[in-house]
Coordinates of N, CA and C in Angstrom, one line a residue:
A191 N 10.0 290.0 238.7 CA 9.6 291.2 239.5 C 10.7 291.5 240.5
K192 N 10.8 292.8 240.7 CA 11.8 293.3 241.7 C 11.4 293.0 243.1
L193 N 12.4 292.9 244.0 CA 12.1 292.7 245.4 C 11.1 293.8 245.9
G194 N 10.1 293.4 246.5 CA 9.1 294.3 247.1 C 8.0 294.7 246.1
Q195 N 8.2 294.5 244.8 CA 7.3 294.8 243.8 C 6.3 293.7 243.6
R196 N 5.0 294.1 243.6 CA 3.9 293.1 243.5 C 3.8 292.6 242.0
E197 N 3.8 291.3 241.9 CA 3.7 290.7 240.5 C 2.2 290.5 240.2
N198 N 1.9 290.7 238.9 CA 0.5 290.5 238.5 C 0.2 289.0 238.6
P199 N -1.1 288.7 238.9 CA -1.5 287.3 239.0 C -1.4 286.6 237.6
H200 N -1.1 285.4 237.6 CA -1.0 284.6 236.4 C -2.1 283.6 236.4
S201 N -2.4 283.1 235.2 CA -3.4 282.1 235.0 C -2.8 280.7 235.3
D202 N -3.4 280.0 236.2 CA -2.9 278.7 236.6 C -3.7 277.6 235.9
T203 N -5.0 277.8 235.7 CA -5.8 276.8 235.0 C -6.9 277.5 234.2
I204 N -7.2 277.0 233.0 CA -8.3 277.5 232.3 C -9.2 276.3 232.0
V205 N -10.5 276.4 232.5 CA -11.4 275.3 232.4 C -12.7 275.8 231.8
L206 N -13.2 275.2 230.8 CA -14.6 275.5 230.3 C -15.5 274.5 230.9
V207 N -16.6 275.0 231.5 CA -17.6 274.2 232.1 C -19.0 274.4 231.5
R208 N -19.6 273.4 231.1 CA -21.0 273.4 230.6 C -22.0 272.8 231.5
L209 N -22.9 273.6 232.0 CA -23.9 273.1 232.9 C -25.2 272.9 232.1
D210 N -25.7 271.7 232.3 CA -27.0 271.3 231.6 C -28.0 270.9 232.7
P211 N -28.7 271.9 233.2 CA -29.6 271.6 234.3 C -30.8 270.6 233.9
K212 N -31.2 270.6 232.7 CA -32.3 269.7 232.2 C -31.8 268.3 232.3
R213 N -30.6 268.0 232.0 CA -30.1 266.6 232.1 C -29.3 266.3 233.3
H214 N -29.2 267.4 234.2 CA -28.4 267.3 235.4 C -26.9 266.8 235.1
R215 N -26.3 267.5 234.1 CA -25.0 267.1 233.7 C -24.1 268.3 233.7
I216 N -22.8 268.0 234.0 CA -21.8 269.1 233.9 C -20.7 268.5 233.1
A217 N -20.3 269.2 232.0 CA -19.1 268.8 231.2 C -18.0 269.8 231.4
V218 N -16.8 269.2 231.5 CA -15.6 270.0 231.8 C -14.6 269.8 230.7
L219 N -14.0 270.9 230.2 CA -12.9 270.8 229.2 C -11.7 271.7 229.8
S220 N -10.6 271.1 230.0 CA -9.4 271.8 230.4 C -8.6 272.2 229.2
L221 N -8.1 273.4 229.2 CA -7.2 273.9 228.2 C -5.8 273.9 228.7
P222 N -4.9 273.2 228.1 CA -3.5 273.1 228.7 C -2.9 274.5 228.7
R223 N -2.2 274.9 229.8 CA -1.7 276.2 229.9 C -0.6 276.6 228.9
D224 N 0.0 275.5 228.3 CA 1.0 275.8 227.3 C 0.5 275.7 225.8
L225 N -0.9 275.6 225.7 CA -1.5 275.5 224.4 C -1.1 276.8 223.6
A226 N -0.6 276.5 222.4 CA -0.2 277.7 221.5 C -1.4 278.2 220.8
V227 N -1.7 279.5 221.0 CA -2.8 280.2 220.4 C -2.5 281.5 219.9
T228 N -3.4 282.2 219.2 CA -3.4 283.6 218.9 C -4.1 284.3 220.0
I229 N -3.4 285.3 220.6 CA -4.0 286.2 221.6 C -4.4 287.4 220.8
P230 N -5.7 287.7 220.6 CA -6.1 288.8 219.7 C -5.5 290.1 220.2
G231 N -4.8 290.8 219.2 CA -4.2 292.1 219.5 C -2.9 292.0 220.2
Y232 N -2.4 290.8 220.4 CA -1.2 290.7 221.2 C -0.1 289.9 220.4
A233 N -0.4 288.6 220.1 CA 0.6 287.8 219.5 C 0.0 286.5 218.9
D234 N 0.7 285.9 218.0 CA 0.4 284.6 217.5 C 1.3 283.6 218.1
N235 N 0.9 282.3 218.1 CA 1.7 281.2 218.6 C 2.3 281.4 220.0
T236 N 1.4 281.8 220.9 CA 1.8 282.2 222.2 C 1.0 281.3 223.2
K237 N 1.6 280.9 224.3 CA 0.9 280.1 225.3 C -0.3 280.8 225.8
I238 N -1.4 280.0 225.9 CA -2.7 280.6 226.2 C -2.7 281.3 227.6
N239 N -1.9 280.8 228.6 CA -1.9 281.4 229.9 C -1.3 282.8 229.9
Q240 N -0.7 283.2 228.8 CA -0.1 284.5 228.7 C -1.2 285.6 228.5
A241 N -2.4 285.1 228.0 CA -3.5 286.0 227.8 C -3.9 286.7 229.1
Y242 N -3.9 285.9 230.2 CA -4.3 286.4 231.5 C -3.3 287.5 231.9
D243 N -2.0 287.2 231.7 CA -1.0 288.2 232.1 C -1.2 289.5 231.4
E244 N -1.6 289.4 230.1 CA -1.7 290.7 229.3 C -3.0 291.4 229.5
G245 N -4.1 290.7 229.8 CA -5.4 291.4 229.9 C -6.4 290.7 230.8
G246 N -5.9 289.9 231.7 CA -6.9 289.4 232.7 C -7.9 288.4 232.1
A247 N -9.0 288.3 232.8 CA -10.1 287.4 232.4 C -10.7 287.8 231.1
S248 N -10.8 289.1 230.8 CA -11.4 289.5 229.6 C -10.6 289.1 228.4
L249 N -9.3 289.3 228.4 CA -8.5 288.9 227.2 C -8.4 287.4 227.1
T250 N -8.4 286.7 228.3 CA -8.4 285.2 228.2 C -9.7 284.7 227.5
L251 N -10.8 285.3 227.9 CA -12.1 285.0 227.2 C -12.0 285.2 225.7
D252 N -11.5 286.4 225.3 CA -11.4 286.7 223.9 C -10.5 285.7 223.2
T253 N -9.5 285.3 223.9 CA -8.5 284.3 223.3 C -9.2 282.9 223.1
V254 N -9.9 282.5 224.2 CA -10.6 281.2 224.1 C -11.6 281.2 223.0
K255 N -12.4 282.3 222.9 CA -13.4 282.4 221.8 C -12.7 282.4 220.5
H256 N -11.7 283.1 220.3 CA -10.9 283.2 219.0 C -10.4 281.8 218.6
F257 N -9.9 281.1 219.6 CA -9.3 279.8 219.4 C -10.4 278.8 218.8
F258 N -11.5 278.8 219.5 CA -12.6 277.9 219.0 C -13.3 278.3 217.8
E259 N -13.5 279.6 217.6 CA -14.1 280.2 216.4 C -13.2 279.9 215.2
S260 N -11.9 280.0 215.4 CA -11.0 279.7 214.3 C -11.0 278.2 213.9
A261 N -11.2 277.4 214.9 CA -11.2 275.9 214.7 C -12.5 275.4 214.0
V262 N -13.6 276.0 214.4 CA -14.9 275.5 213.9 C -15.6 276.4 212.9
G263 N -15.1 277.6 212.7 CA -15.6 278.5 211.7 C -16.9 279.1 212.0
R264 N -17.3 279.2 213.3 CA -18.5 279.8 213.7 C -18.4 280.4 215.1
K265 N -19.3 281.2 215.5 CA -19.3 281.9 216.8 C -19.3 280.9 217.9
F266 N -18.5 281.2 218.9 CA -18.4 280.3 220.1 C -18.9 281.1 221.3
N267 N -20.0 280.7 221.8 CA -20.7 281.5 222.9 C -20.2 281.0 224.3
V268 N -19.9 282.0 225.2 CA -19.6 281.7 226.6 C -20.6 282.6 227.3
N269 N -21.3 282.0 228.3 CA -22.3 282.8 229.0 C -21.8 283.5 230.2
G270 N -20.7 283.1 230.7 CA -20.1 283.8 231.9 C -18.7 283.3 232.2
V271 N -18.0 284.1 233.0 CA -16.7 283.8 233.4 C -16.6 283.9 234.9
I272 N -15.9 283.0 235.5 CA -15.6 283.0 236.9 C -14.1 283.0 237.1
D273 N -13.6 284.1 237.6 CA -12.2 284.3 237.8 C -11.9 284.0 239.3
V274 N -11.3 282.9 239.6 CA -11.1 282.4 241.0 C -9.6 282.5 241.3
N275 N -9.3 283.1 242.4 CA -7.9 283.1 242.9 C -7.8 281.9 243.9
F276 N -6.6 281.6 244.3 CA -6.3 280.5 245.2 C -7.1 280.6 246.5
D277 N -7.2 281.7 247.1 CA -8.0 281.9 248.3 C -9.5 281.6 248.0
G278 N -10.0 282.1 246.9 CA -11.4 281.8 246.6 C -11.7 280.4 246.4
F279 N -10.7 279.7 245.7 CA -10.9 278.2 245.5 C -11.0 277.5 246.9
Q280 N -10.0 277.8 247.8 CA -10.0 277.2 249.1 C -11.3 277.5 249.9
R281 N -11.8 278.8 249.8 CA -13.0 279.1 250.5 C -14.2 278.4 249.9
A282 N -14.3 278.2 248.6 CA -15.4 277.5 248.0 C -15.4 276.1 248.4
V283 N -14.2 275.4 248.4 CA -14.1 274.0 248.8 C -14.5 273.9 250.3
N284 N -14.1 274.8 251.1 CA -14.4 274.8 252.5 C -15.9 275.0 252.7
H285 N -16.5 275.9 251.9 CA -18.0 276.2 252.0 C -18.8 274.9 251.8
V286 N -18.4 274.0 251.0 CA -19.1 272.8 250.7 C -18.6 271.7 251.7
K287 N -17.8 272.0 252.7 CA -17.3 271.1 253.7 C -16.3 270.1 253.2
G288 N -15.6 270.5 252.1 CA -14.6 269.6 251.5 C -15.1 268.7 250.4
V289 N -14.2 268.1 249.8 CA -14.5 267.2 248.6 C -13.9 265.9 248.8
Y290 N -14.7 264.8 248.7 CA -14.1 263.4 248.8 C -13.4 263.1 247.5
V291 N -12.2 262.6 247.6 CA -11.4 262.3 246.4 C -10.6 261.0 246.7
D292 N -10.5 260.2 245.7 CA -9.7 259.0 245.8 C -8.3 259.3 245.3
V293 N -7.4 259.7 246.2 CA -6.1 260.1 245.9 C -5.3 258.9 245.5
D294 N -4.8 258.8 244.2 CA -4.1 257.7 243.6 C -2.8 257.3 244.2
R295 N -2.1 258.3 244.8 CA -0.7 258.0 245.3 C -0.4 259.1 246.3
R296 N 0.8 259.0 246.9 CA 1.2 260.1 247.8 C 1.7 261.3 246.9
Y297 N 1.3 262.5 247.2 CA 1.7 263.7 246.6 C 2.6 264.4 247.7
Y298 N 3.9 264.5 247.3 CA 4.8 265.1 248.4 C 5.9 265.9 247.7
N299 N 6.1 267.1 248.3 CA 7.2 267.9 248.0 C 7.6 268.6 249.3
D300 N 8.9 268.5 249.7 CA 9.4 269.1 250.9 C 10.5 270.0 250.4
N301 N 10.3 271.3 250.6 CA 11.3 272.3 250.1 C 12.4 272.6 251.1
S302 N 12.5 271.9 252.2 CA 13.4 272.3 253.2 C 14.9 272.2 252.7
T303 N 15.2 271.4 251.7 CA 16.5 271.3 251.2 C 16.7 271.8 249.8
A304 N 15.7 272.4 249.2 CA 15.7 272.9 247.9 C 16.6 274.1 247.7
G305 N 17.4 274.2 246.7 CA 18.2 275.3 246.4 C 17.4 276.3 245.6
P306 N 18.1 277.4 245.3 CA 17.4 278.5 244.4 C 16.9 277.9 243.1
G307 N 15.7 278.2 242.7 CA 15.2 277.7 241.5 C 14.7 276.2 241.5
E308 N 14.9 275.5 242.6 CA 14.6 274.1 242.6 C 13.2 273.9 243.4
A309 N 12.7 274.9 244.0 CA 11.6 274.7 244.9 C 10.3 274.4 244.1
Y310 N 9.5 273.5 244.6 CA 8.2 273.3 244.1 C 7.2 273.5 245.2
A311 N 5.9 273.7 244.9 CA 4.9 273.9 245.9 C 5.0 272.8 247.0
T312 N 5.0 273.1 248.2 CA 5.1 272.1 249.3 C 3.7 271.4 249.4
I313 N 3.7 270.1 249.5 CA 2.5 269.3 249.6 C 2.8 268.0 250.3
D314 N 1.9 267.5 251.0 CA 2.0 266.2 251.7 C 0.6 265.7 251.8
V315 N 0.1 265.0 250.7 CA -1.2 264.4 250.7 C -1.1 262.9 250.5
Q316 N -1.6 262.1 251.5 CA -1.4 260.7 251.5 C -2.4 260.0 250.5
P317 N -2.1 258.8 250.0 CA -3.1 258.2 249.1 C -4.3 257.7 249.8
G318 N -5.4 257.4 249.0 CA -6.6 256.8 249.6 C -7.8 257.8 249.5
Y319 N -8.9 257.2 249.8 CA -10.2 257.9 249.7 C -10.3 258.8 250.9
Q320 N -10.4 260.1 250.7 CA -10.4 261.1 251.8 C -11.1 262.4 251.4
K321 N -11.4 263.2 252.4 CA -12.0 264.5 252.2 C -10.9 265.5 252.2
L322 N -10.7 266.3 251.1 CA -9.7 267.3 251.0 C -10.4 268.7 251.2
K323 N -9.8 269.5 252.0 CA -10.2 270.8 252.3 C -9.1 271.8 252.1
G324 N -9.5 273.1 252.0 CA -8.5 274.2 252.0 C -7.2 274.0 251.3
Q325 N -6.1 274.2 252.0 CA -4.8 274.2 251.3 C -4.5 272.8 250.7
D326 N -4.9 271.7 251.4 CA -4.6 270.4 250.8 C -5.3 270.2 249.5
A327 N -6.6 270.7 249.4 CA -7.3 270.6 248.1 C -6.6 271.4 247.0
L328 N -6.2 272.6 247.4 CA -5.5 273.5 246.4 C -4.2 272.8 246.0
D329 N -3.4 272.3 246.9 CA -2.2 271.7 246.6 C -2.4 270.5 245.7
Y330 N -3.4 269.7 245.9 CA -3.7 268.5 245.2 C -4.0 268.8 243.7
V331 N -4.9 269.8 243.5 CA -5.3 270.1 242.1 C -4.2 270.9 241.4
R332 N -3.3 271.6 242.1 CA -2.2 272.3 241.4 C -1.0 271.5 241.2
Y333 N -0.8 270.4 241.9 CA 0.4 269.6 241.8 C 0.9 269.3 240.4
R334 N 2.1 269.6 240.1 CA 2.6 269.2 238.7 C 4.1 268.8 238.7
H335 N 4.7 268.7 239.9 CA 6.1 268.2 239.9 C 6.1 266.7 239.5
G336 N 6.7 266.4 238.4 CA 6.7 265.0 237.9 C 5.5 264.6 237.1
D337 N 4.6 265.4 237.0 CA 3.4 265.2 236.1 C 3.4 266.2 234.9
N338 N 2.7 265.9 233.9 CA 2.5 266.8 232.8 C 1.1 267.5 232.9
D339 N 0.8 268.4 232.0 CA -0.4 269.1 232.1 C -1.6 268.2 231.9
F340 N -1.5 267.1 231.2 CA -2.6 266.2 231.0 C -3.0 265.4 232.3
F341 N -2.0 265.0 233.0 CA -2.3 264.3 234.3 C -2.9 265.3 235.3
R342 N -2.3 266.5 235.3 CA -2.9 267.6 236.1 C -4.3 267.9 235.8
A343 N -4.6 268.1 234.5 CA -5.9 268.4 234.0 C -6.9 267.3 234.4
A344 N -6.5 266.0 234.2 CA -7.3 264.9 234.6 C -7.6 264.9 236.1
R345 N -6.6 265.2 236.9 CA -6.8 265.3 238.4 C -7.8 266.4 238.7
Q346 N -7.6 267.6 238.0 CA -8.5 268.7 238.3 C -9.9 268.4 237.9
Q347 N -10.1 267.7 236.7 CA -11.4 267.4 236.3 C -12.1 266.4 237.2
D348 N -11.3 265.4 237.7 CA -11.9 264.4 238.7 C -12.3 265.2 239.9
F349 N -11.5 266.1 240.4 CA -11.8 266.9 241.6 C -13.1 267.6 241.4
L350 N -13.3 268.3 240.2 CA -14.5 269.0 239.9 C -15.7 268.0 239.8
R351 N -15.5 266.9 239.3 CA -16.5 265.9 239.2 C -17.0 265.4 240.6
Q352 N -16.0 265.2 241.5 CA -16.4 264.8 242.8 C -17.0 266.0 243.6
L353 N -16.6 267.2 243.2 CA -17.2 268.4 243.8 C -18.7 268.5 243.5
T354 N -19.1 268.1 242.3 CA -20.5 268.1 241.9 C -21.4 267.2 242.7
H355 N -20.8 266.2 243.4 CA -21.5 265.2 244.2 C -21.8 265.7 245.6
Q356 N -21.2 266.9 246.0 CA -21.5 267.4 247.3 C -22.9 268.0 247.3
D357 N -23.6 267.8 248.4 CA -25.0 268.3 248.6 C -25.1 269.8 248.3
A358 N -24.2 270.5 248.9 CA -24.3 272.0 248.7 C -24.2 272.4 247.2
V359 N -23.4 271.7 246.4 CA -23.3 272.0 245.0 C -24.5 271.6 244.3
R360 N -25.0 270.4 244.6 CA -26.2 269.9 243.9 C -27.4 270.8 244.2
Q361 N -27.4 271.4 245.4 CA -28.5 272.4 245.7 C -28.4 273.6 244.8
L362 N -27.2 274.0 244.5 CA -27.0 275.2 243.7 C -27.5 274.9 242.3
L363 N -27.3 273.7 241.8 CA -27.7 273.3 240.4 C -29.2 273.0 240.3
D364 N -29.8 272.7 241.4 CA -31.2 272.3 241.4 C -32.0 273.5 242.0
I365 N -32.7 274.2 241.1 CA -33.4 275.5 241.5 C -34.4 275.2 242.6
G366 N -35.0 274.0 242.6 CA -36.0 273.7 243.6 C -35.4 273.4 245.0
K367 N -34.1 273.2 245.1 CA -33.4 272.9 246.4 C -32.6 274.0 246.9
R368 N -32.6 275.2 246.2 CA -31.7 276.3 246.6 C -32.2 276.9 247.9
H369 N -31.2 277.2 248.7 CA -31.4 277.9 249.9 C -30.9 279.4 249.7
E370 N -31.8 280.3 249.7 CA -31.4 281.7 249.5 C -30.7 282.3 250.7

């Protein structure tokens, strides 16, 4: 993008979530952002996160459906899409008063000495069991310096799993406990 020109948002993470209120279960499947797929009407053998660049949430949904339908040979139903930006993620985490996570190690990047093209997202999250909120929560789930997409996806899935244990989230999933 040229200086001063606004860049279109990119897809950072694609996650399929299945809510099963009868069994009080949530299943999560992360799709690696570099997964090679066909983007309908655009290209074959292209990274799945490119679908969002070309057509937002709608084309991403079409791409995910096409990917699974091609794999299993039958229709793949998706009941809804939630398109969350970074600010929305932070606000959602803060709304439930943060999420307790057992952070496995220190996550740290300091860009004060980084040269052009060397900078990674700044983060400083200490190891141990703790409540993450706002920017720290976002930095933790997005961290990928020194990790691959599989470690990142596992961290994101664990974060979502811990999120489901928050009272505010359980109330959303239990119709009898909802506060309108």
